Amino acid sequence: MDLAYLRAHPHLLPTFLHHQRIRETPVDGGSICHTSRLTFDDGESIFTKSWPEAGGRAPDGFFAAEANGLRWLAETGTVAVPEVLVDTPDLLGMAWIEHGQPSAAAAEEFGRALAGLHRAGAAAFGAPWPGFHGSAPMDNTPHPGPWHEWYGERRLAVYLRLSVDRGALEPADTARVERVLAGLDRVGGDEPPARIHGDLWTGNLLWGADGRCRVVDPAAHGGHRETDLAYLRLWGGAPFLDRILAAYAEAWPPAAGWADRVPLHQLSMYLLHTALFGAAFAPGVRDTTTACLHLIS
């Protein structure tokens, strides 16, 4: 069993895991899946993700959504992504990337590549496959736009309903988000659908030992390019963010006023977190809606 054989027979990996000598080492890979490094006898390795046994079976299409997203991003020849080697209903296997340290040069290269990815565009808002954002289903039904209509209906309103059902938001918070939804058409910033990563916070940037920055764990779809740029600022921001944004702007300048619209795009992420994890993220929703309402008024 080696990488060449695996590429030719990817469906056999689960069988080989039980019947061949493959060393499995748990590695850090997020809060949802069980993640491992599998090392073959010849020393080659792959990275795998599987649904935790205690959680039963993975939701239908969960790993397919990530595999489709990675391939869709890769086909543009812009941003670097790990090669998808195995894609089954219960497991995703990708080329192993040796970790390195962020650098200014890698950040600038990534900024230019991200602009190229966005310029590759998409046929519509959404995607040709059912999506997931974290463990939450993501409605990717293709939508012609305009962006503000699609975004309000398919992202903000959906995550708001899930958050309310979970009891994660106070009635006043819900009312404020609904005011943002009602005013989206006054914000401006509509653009044709860009090809976006869709979950581009700093934890989904993999800085390789080869000096390149790769993107992982996409919630890829046709969306607004400002969403990716806004997410890069979340949770402390990406390393060398100023270099990423400067290189991006040199390749394809964002529309005027994009920095003012950052909270509008980040609101979807905060609502997703209240939907998935509860009231601990409600202050983020509250602060972000305050900024959005200033923008809309």
PDB file of N, CA and C in Angstrom, residues 200-277:
ATOM      1  N   LEU A 200     -13.260  31.073   5.698  1.00  0.00           N
ATOM      2  CA  LEU A 200     -11.844  31.422   5.612  1.00  0.00           C
ATOM      3  C   LEU A 200     -11.362  32.185   6.847  1.00  0.00           C
ATOM      4  N   TRP A 201     -11.523  31.566   8.025  1.00  0.00           N
ATOM      5  CA  TRP A 201     -10.919  32.141   9.222  1.00  0.00           C
ATOM      6  C   TRP A 201      -9.508  31.579   9.355  1.00  0.00           C
ATOM      7  N   THR A 202      -8.738  32.137  10.281  1.00  0.00           N
ATOM      8  CA  THR A 202      -7.319  31.809  10.356  1.00  0.00           C
ATOM      9  C   THR A 202      -7.054  30.328  10.600  1.00  0.00           C
ATOM     10  N   GLY A 203      -7.969  29.629  11.291  1.00  0.00           N
ATOM     11  CA  GLY A 203      -7.766  28.210  11.548  1.00  0.00           C
ATOM     12  C   GLY A 203      -7.837  27.347  10.317  1.00  0.00           C
ATOM     13  N   ASN A 204      -8.339  27.885   9.217  1.00  0.00           N
ATOM     14  CA  ASN A 204      -8.425  27.121   7.978  1.00  0.00           C
ATOM     15  C   ASN A 204      -7.358  27.523   6.964  1.00  0.00           C
ATOM     16  N   LEU A 205      -6.314  28.183   7.463  1.00  0.00           N
ATOM     17  CA  LEU A 205      -5.113  28.443   6.670  1.00  0.00           C
ATOM     18  C   LEU A 205      -4.033  27.492   7.155  1.00  0.00           C
ATOM     19  N   LEU A 206      -3.477  26.709   6.247  1.00  0.00           N
ATOM     20  CA  LEU A 206      -2.426  25.751   6.592  1.00  0.00           C
ATOM     21  C   LEU A 206      -1.114  26.259   5.991  1.00  0.00           C
ATOM     22  N   TRP A 207      -0.213  26.696   6.870  1.00  0.00           N
ATOM     23  CA  TRP A 207       1.075  27.239   6.437  1.00  0.00           C
ATOM     24  C   TRP A 207       2.059  26.077   6.340  1.00  0.00           C
ATOM     25  N   GLY A 208       2.478  25.758   5.122  1.00  0.00           N
ATOM     26  CA  GLY A 208       3.300  24.584   4.894  1.00  0.00           C
ATOM     27  C   GLY A 208       4.785  24.829   5.081  1.00  0.00           C
ATOM     28  N   ALA A 209       5.509  23.744   5.326  1.00  0.00           N
ATOM     29  CA  ALA A 209       6.964  23.824   5.445  1.00  0.00           C
ATOM     30  C   ALA A 209       7.621  24.213   4.128  1.00  0.00           C
ATOM     31  N   ASP A 210       6.874  24.069   3.022  1.00  0.00           N
ATOM     32  CA  ASP A 210       7.406  24.449   1.715  1.00  0.00           C
ATOM     33  C   ASP A 210       7.242  25.930   1.419  1.00  0.00           C
ATOM     34  N   GLY A 211       6.751  26.707   2.408  1.00  0.00           N
ATOM     35  CA  GLY A 211       6.629  28.147   2.221  1.00  0.00           C
ATOM     36  C   GLY A 211       5.356  28.585   1.547  1.00  0.00           C
ATOM     37  N   ARG A 212       4.368  27.697   1.427  1.00  0.00           N
ATOM     38  CA  ARG A 212       3.094  28.059   0.807  1.00  0.00           C
ATOM     39  C   ARG A 212       1.984  28.000   1.845  1.00  0.00           C
ATOM     40  N   CYS A 213       0.996  28.831   1.659  1.00  0.00           N
ATOM     41  CA  CYS A 213      -0.200  28.805   2.481  1.00  0.00           C
ATOM     42  C   CYS A 213      -1.304  28.093   1.707  1.00  0.00           C
ATOM     43  N   ARG A 214      -1.862  27.050   2.316  1.00  0.00           N
ATOM     44  CA  ARG A 214      -2.972  26.309   1.704  1.00  0.00           C
ATOM     45  C   ARG A 214      -4.254  26.578   2.470  1.00  0.00           C
ATOM     46  N   VAL A 215      -5.377  26.394   1.787  1.00  0.00           N
ATOM     47  CA  VAL A 215      -6.669  26.526   2.460  1.00  0.00           C
ATOM     48  C   VAL A 215      -7.251  25.132   2.653  1.00  0.00           C
ATOM     49  N   VAL A 216      -7.903  24.930   3.805  1.00  0.00           N
ATOM     50  CA  VAL A 216      -8.497  23.642   4.148  1.00  0.00           C
ATOM     51  C   VAL A 216      -9.916  23.886   4.669  1.00  0.00           C
ATOM     52  N   ASP A 217     -10.659  22.798   4.873  1.00  0.00           N
ATOM     53  CA  ASP A 217     -12.003  22.833   5.465  1.00  0.00           C
ATOM     54  C   ASP A 217     -12.920  23.878   4.827  1.00  0.00           C
ATOM     55  N   PRO A 218     -13.068  23.878   3.513  1.00  0.00           N
ATOM     56  CA  PRO A 218     -13.916  24.903   2.910  1.00  0.00           C
ATOM     57  C   PRO A 218     -15.407  24.626   3.105  1.00  0.00           C
ATOM     58  N   ALA A 219     -16.164  25.710   3.073  1.00  0.00           N
ATOM     59  CA  ALA A 219     -17.616  25.645   2.869  1.00  0.00           C
ATOM     60  C   ALA A 219     -17.857  26.342   1.533  1.00  0.00           C
ATOM     61  N   ALA A 220     -17.208  25.834   0.493  1.00  0.00           N
ATOM     62  CA  ALA A 220     -17.075  26.536  -0.782  1.00  0.00           C
ATOM     63  C   ALA A 220     -18.421  26.691  -1.484  1.00  0.00           C
ATOM     64  N   HIS A 221     -18.586  27.860  -2.124  1.00  0.00           N
ATOM     65  CA  HIS A 221     -19.802  28.137  -2.883  1.00  0.00           C
ATOM     66  C   HIS A 221     -19.615  29.446  -3.637  1.00  0.00           C
ATOM     67  N   GLY A 222     -20.570  29.743  -4.492  1.00  0.00           N
ATOM     68  CA  GLY A 222     -20.618  31.054  -5.108  1.00  0.00           C
ATOM     69  C   GLY A 222     -21.197  32.038  -4.113  1.00  0.00           C
ATOM     70  N   GLY A 223     -20.414  33.040  -3.752  1.00  0.00           N
ATOM     71  CA  GLY A 223     -20.847  34.012  -2.759  1.00  0.00           C
ATOM     72  C   GLY A 223     -20.226  35.368  -3.040  1.00  0.00           C
ATOM     73  N   HIS A 224     -20.111  36.177  -2.018  1.00  0.00           N
ATOM     74  CA  HIS A 224     -19.517  37.506  -2.149  1.00  0.00           C
ATOM     75  C   HIS A 224     -18.067  37.424  -1.701  1.00  0.00           C
ATOM     76  N   ARG A 225     -17.157  37.956  -2.498  1.00  0.00           N
ATOM     77  CA  ARG A 225     -15.743  37.863  -2.139  1.00  0.00           C
ATOM     78  C   ARG A 225     -15.421  38.572  -0.833  1.00  0.00           C
ATOM     79  N   GLU A 226     -16.223  39.570  -0.476  1.00  0.00           N
ATOM     80  CA  GLU A 226     -15.973  40.264   0.776  1.00  0.00           C
ATOM     81  C   GLU A 226     -16.196  39.361   1.990  1.00  0.00           C
ATOM     82  N   THR A 227     -16.963  38.277   1.831  1.00  0.00           N
ATOM     83  CA  THR A 227     -17.158  37.351   2.943  1.00  0.00           C
ATOM     84  C   THR A 227     -15.842  36.707   3.329  1.00  0.00           C
ATOM     85  N   ASP A 228     -15.088  36.216   2.340  1.00  0.00           N
ATOM     86  CA  ASP A 228     -13.771  35.640   2.650  1.00  0.00           C
ATOM     87  C   ASP A 228     -12.858  36.670   3.301  1.00  0.00           C
ATOM     88  N   LEU A 229     -12.854  37.892   2.776  1.00  0.00           N
ATOM     89  CA  LEU A 229     -11.980  38.923   3.337  1.00  0.00           C
ATOM     90  C   LEU A 229     -12.381  39.266   4.768  1.00  0.00           C
ATOM     91  N   ALA A 230     -13.692  39.293   5.026  1.00  0.00           N
ATOM     92  CA  ALA A 230     -14.168  39.609   6.373  1.00  0.00           C
ATOM     93  C   ALA A 230     -13.839  38.496   7.357  1.00  0.00           C
ATOM     94  N   TYR A 231     -13.972  37.251   6.921  1.00  0.00           N
ATOM     95  CA  TYR A 231     -13.676  36.129   7.813  1.00  0.00           C
ATOM     96  C   TYR A 231     -12.199  36.068   8.178  1.00  0.00           C
ATOM     97  N   LEU A 232     -11.323  36.523   7.292  1.00  0.00           N
ATOM     98  CA  LEU A 232      -9.898  36.535   7.608  1.00  0.00           C
ATOM     99  C   LEU A 232      -9.579  37.408   8.817  1.00  0.00           C
ATOM    100  N   ARG A 233     -10.483  38.325   9.161  1.00  0.00           N
ATOM    101  CA  ARG A 233     -10.269  39.220  10.304  1.00  0.00           C
ATOM    102  C   ARG A 233     -10.790  38.632  11.615  1.00  0.00           C
ATOM    103  N   LEU A 234     -11.522  37.521  11.556  1.00  0.00           N
ATOM    104  CA  LEU A 234     -12.141  36.953  12.750  1.00  0.00           C
ATOM    105  C   LEU A 234     -11.128  36.287  13.675  1.00  0.00           C
ATOM    106  N   TRP A 235     -11.507  36.192  14.960  1.00  0.00           N
ATOM    107  CA  TRP A 235     -10.792  35.417  15.965  1.00  0.00           C
ATOM    108  C   TRP A 235      -9.299  35.792  16.028  1.00  0.00           C
ATOM    109  N   GLY A 236      -9.026  37.076  16.007  1.00  0.00           N
ATOM    110  CA  GLY A 236      -7.647  37.539  16.096  1.00  0.00           C
ATOM    111  C   GLY A 236      -6.997  37.814  14.758  1.00  0.00           C
ATOM    112  N   GLY A 237      -7.604  37.345  13.675  1.00  0.00           N
ATOM    113  CA  GLY A 237      -7.096  37.642  12.346  1.00  0.00           C
ATOM    114  C   GLY A 237      -5.996  36.699  11.888  1.00  0.00           C
ATOM    115  N   ALA A 238      -5.866  36.573  10.585  1.00  0.00           N
ATOM    116  CA  ALA A 238      -4.845  35.721   9.996  1.00  0.00           C
ATOM    117  C   ALA A 238      -3.459  36.320  10.194  1.00  0.00           C
ATOM    118  N   PRO A 239      -2.414  35.486  10.295  1.00  0.00           N
ATOM    119  CA  PRO A 239      -1.052  36.015  10.349  1.00  0.00           C
ATOM    120  C   PRO A 239      -0.742  36.848   9.097  1.00  0.00           C
ATOM    121  N   PHE A 240      -0.006  37.945   9.294  1.00  0.00           N
ATOM    122  CA  PHE A 240       0.378  38.823   8.187  1.00  0.00           C
ATOM    123  C   PHE A 240      -0.842  39.266   7.372  1.00  0.00           C
ATOM    124  N   LEU A 241      -1.950  39.548   8.083  1.00  0.00           N
ATOM    125  CA  LEU A 241      -3.186  39.920   7.389  1.00  0.00           C
ATOM    126  C   LEU A 241      -2.996  41.158   6.528  1.00  0.00           C
ATOM    127  N   ASP A 242      -2.209  42.125   7.021  1.00  0.00           N
ATOM    128  CA  ASP A 242      -1.996  43.331   6.221  1.00  0.00           C
ATOM    129  C   ASP A 242      -1.327  43.008   4.899  1.00  0.00           C
ATOM    130  N   ARG A 243      -0.413  42.033   4.889  1.00  0.00           N
ATOM    131  CA  ARG A 243       0.265  41.648   3.649  1.00  0.00           C
ATOM    132  C   ARG A 243      -0.704  40.904   2.722  1.00  0.00           C
ATOM    133  N   ILE A 244      -1.545  40.045   3.296  1.00  0.00           N
ATOM    134  CA  ILE A 244      -2.537  39.329   2.486  1.00  0.00           C
ATOM    135  C   ILE A 244      -3.450  40.324   1.780  1.00  0.00           C
ATOM    136  N   LEU A 245      -3.992  41.284   2.540  1.00  0.00           N
ATOM    137  CA  LEU A 245      -4.960  42.228   1.977  1.00  0.00           C
ATOM    138  C   LEU A 245      -4.309  43.179   0.974  1.00  0.00           C
ATOM    139  N   ALA A 246      -3.069  43.580   1.244  1.00  0.00           N
ATOM    140  CA  ALA A 246      -2.382  44.479   0.309  1.00  0.00           C
ATOM    141  C   ALA A 246      -2.118  43.775  -1.018  1.00  0.00           C
ATOM    142  N   ALA A 247      -1.664  42.523  -0.955  1.00  0.00           N
ATOM    143  CA  ALA A 247      -1.415  41.778  -2.188  1.00  0.00           C
ATOM    144  C   ALA A 247      -2.723  41.506  -2.928  1.00  0.00           C
ATOM    145  N   TYR A 248      -3.780  41.214  -2.180  1.00  0.00           N
ATOM    146  CA  TYR A 248      -5.092  41.013  -2.796  1.00  0.00           C
ATOM    147  C   TYR A 248      -5.522  42.276  -3.542  1.00  0.00           C
ATOM    148  N   ALA A 249      -5.389  43.424  -2.880  1.00  0.00           N
ATOM    149  CA  ALA A 249      -5.833  44.684  -3.472  1.00  0.00           C
ATOM    150  C   ALA A 249      -5.026  45.043  -4.714  1.00  0.00           C
ATOM    151  N   GLU A 250      -3.747  44.664  -4.741  1.00  0.00           N
ATOM    152  CA  GLU A 250      -2.949  44.916  -5.937  1.00  0.00           C
ATOM    153  C   GLU A 250      -3.450  44.077  -7.111  1.00  0.00           C
ATOM    154  N   ALA A 251      -3.876  42.842  -6.815  1.00  0.00           N
ATOM    155  CA  ALA A 251      -4.336  41.947  -7.878  1.00  0.00           C
ATOM    156  C   ALA A 251      -5.756  42.274  -8.326  1.00  0.00           C
ATOM    157  N   TRP A 252      -6.621  42.616  -7.366  1.00  0.00           N
ATOM    158  CA  TRP A 252      -8.025  42.912  -7.684  1.00  0.00           C
ATOM    159  C   TRP A 252      -8.601  43.761  -6.544  1.00  0.00           C
ATOM    160  N   PRO A 253      -8.580  45.067  -6.673  1.00  0.00           N
ATOM    161  CA  PRO A 253      -9.027  45.921  -5.561  1.00  0.00           C
ATOM    162  C   PRO A 253     -10.477  45.642  -5.182  1.00  0.00           C
ATOM    163  N   PRO A 254     -10.754  45.505  -3.890  1.00  0.00           N
ATOM    164  CA  PRO A 254     -12.149  45.374  -3.456  1.00  0.00           C
ATOM    165  C   PRO A 254     -12.931  46.642  -3.775  1.00  0.00           C
ATOM    166  N   ALA A 255     -14.252  46.532  -3.820  1.00  0.00           N
ATOM    167  CA  ALA A 255     -15.109  47.681  -4.109  1.00  0.00           C
ATOM    168  C   ALA A 255     -15.002  48.710  -2.987  1.00  0.00           C
ATOM    169  N   ALA A 256     -15.245  49.955  -3.346  1.00  0.00           N
ATOM    170  CA  ALA A 256     -15.181  51.035  -2.366  1.00  0.00           C
ATOM    171  C   ALA A 256     -16.105  50.735  -1.188  1.00  0.00           C
ATOM    172  N   GLY A 257     -15.614  51.015   0.013  1.00  0.00           N
ATOM    173  CA  GLY A 257     -16.416  50.838   1.215  1.00  0.00           C
ATOM    174  C   GLY A 257     -16.444  49.432   1.759  1.00  0.00           C
ATOM    175  N   TRP A 258     -15.622  48.538   1.218  1.00  0.00           N
ATOM    176  CA  TRP A 258     -15.715  47.141   1.641  1.00  0.00           C
ATOM    177  C   TRP A 258     -15.378  46.975   3.127  1.00  0.00           C
ATOM    178  N   ALA A 259     -14.425  47.755   3.634  1.00  0.00           N
ATOM    179  CA  ALA A 259     -14.043  47.608   5.037  1.00  0.00           C
ATOM    180  C   ALA A 259     -15.192  47.966   5.970  1.00  0.00           C
ATOM    181  N   ASP A 260     -16.048  48.898   5.564  1.00  0.00           N
ATOM    182  CA  ASP A 260     -17.212  49.247   6.376  1.00  0.00           C
ATOM    183  C   ASP A 260     -18.228  48.106   6.412  1.00  0.00           C
ATOM    184  N   ARG A 261     -18.216  47.264   5.382  1.00  0.00           N
ATOM    185  CA  ARG A 261     -19.192  46.178   5.299  1.00  0.00           C
ATOM    186  C   ARG A 261     -18.721  44.884   5.981  1.00  0.00           C
ATOM    187  N   VAL A 262     -17.525  44.891   6.541  1.00  0.00           N
ATOM    188  CA  VAL A 262     -17.000  43.688   7.197  1.00  0.00           C
ATOM    189  C   VAL A 262     -17.990  43.111   8.219  1.00  0.00           C
ATOM    190  N   PRO A 263     -18.580  43.918   9.132  1.00  0.00           N
ATOM    191  CA  PRO A 263     -19.505  43.328  10.109  1.00  0.00           C
ATOM    192  C   PRO A 263     -20.701  42.636   9.456  1.00  0.00           C
ATOM    193  N   LEU A 264     -21.157  43.143   8.323  1.00  0.00           N
ATOM    194  CA  LEU A 264     -22.298  42.539   7.642  1.00  0.00           C
ATOM    195  C   LEU A 264     -21.979  41.103   7.225  1.00  0.00           C
ATOM    196  N   HIS A 265     -20.774  40.882   6.766  1.00  0.00           N
ATOM    197  CA  HIS A 265     -20.369  39.536   6.350  1.00  0.00           C
ATOM    198  C   HIS A 265     -20.041  38.663   7.559  1.00  0.00           C
ATOM    199  N   GLN A 266     -19.459  39.244   8.594  1.00  0.00           N
ATOM    200  CA  GLN A 266     -19.128  38.461   9.779  1.00  0.00           C
ATOM    201  C   GLN A 266     -20.363  38.025  10.556  1.00  0.00           C
ATOM    202  N   LEU A 267     -21.488  38.715  10.372  1.00  0.00           N
ATOM    203  CA  LEU A 267     -22.699  38.353  11.100  1.00  0.00           C
ATOM    204  C   LEU A 267     -23.121  36.919  10.809  1.00  0.00           C
ATOM    205  N   SER A 268     -22.920  36.444   9.596  1.00  0.00           N
ATOM    206  CA  SER A 268     -23.299  35.066   9.277  1.00  0.00           C
ATOM    207  C   SER A 268     -22.498  34.075  10.113  1.00  0.00           C
ATOM    208  N   MET A 269     -21.231  34.362  10.357  1.00  0.00           N
ATOM    209  CA  MET A 269     -20.398  33.461  11.157  1.00  0.00           C
ATOM    210  C   MET A 269     -20.830  33.462  12.617  1.00  0.00           C
ATOM    211  N   TYR A 270     -21.126  34.644  13.157  1.00  0.00           N
ATOM    212  CA  TYR A 270     -21.573  34.689  14.555  1.00  0.00           C
ATOM    213  C   TYR A 270     -22.906  33.984  14.738  1.00  0.00           C
ATOM    214  N   LEU A 271     -23.830  34.160  13.789  1.00  0.00           N
ATOM    215  CA  LEU A 271     -25.117  33.472  13.880  1.00  0.00           C
ATOM    216  C   LEU A 271     -24.941  31.959  13.734  1.00  0.00           C
ATOM    217  N   LEU A 272     -24.015  31.540  12.874  1.00  0.00           N
ATOM    218  CA  LEU A 272     -23.728  30.112  12.769  1.00  0.00           C
ATOM    219  C   LEU A 272     -23.257  29.569  14.120  1.00  0.00           C
ATOM    220  N   HIS A 273     -22.432  30.330  14.824  1.00  0.00           N
ATOM    221  CA  HIS A 273     -21.908  29.860  16.102  1.00  0.00           C
ATOM    222  C   HIS A 273     -22.987  29.831  17.184  1.00  0.00           C
ATOM    223  N   THR A 274     -23.906  30.787  17.189  1.00  0.00           N
ATOM    224  CA  THR A 274     -25.000  30.669  18.161  1.00  0.00           C
ATOM    225  C   THR A 274     -25.890  29.490  17.807  1.00  0.00           C
ATOM    226  N   ALA A 275     -26.051  29.214  16.515  1.00  0.00           N
ATOM    227  CA  ALA A 275     -26.858  28.064  16.102  1.00  0.00           C
ATOM    228  C   ALA A 275     -26.222  26.748  16.528  1.00  0.00           C
ATOM    229  N   LEU A 276     -24.890  26.656  16.422  1.00  0.00           N
ATOM    230  CA  LEU A 276     -24.199  25.400  16.721  1.00  0.00           C
ATOM    231  C   LEU A 276     -23.822  25.252  18.187  1.00  0.00           C
ATOM    232  N   PHE A 277     -23.414  26.364  18.821  1.00  0.00           N
ATOM    233  CA  PHE A 277     -22.794  26.264  20.141  1.00  0.00           C
ATOM    234  C   PHE A 277     -23.538  27.007  21.250  1.00  0.00           C
TER     235      PHE A 277
END
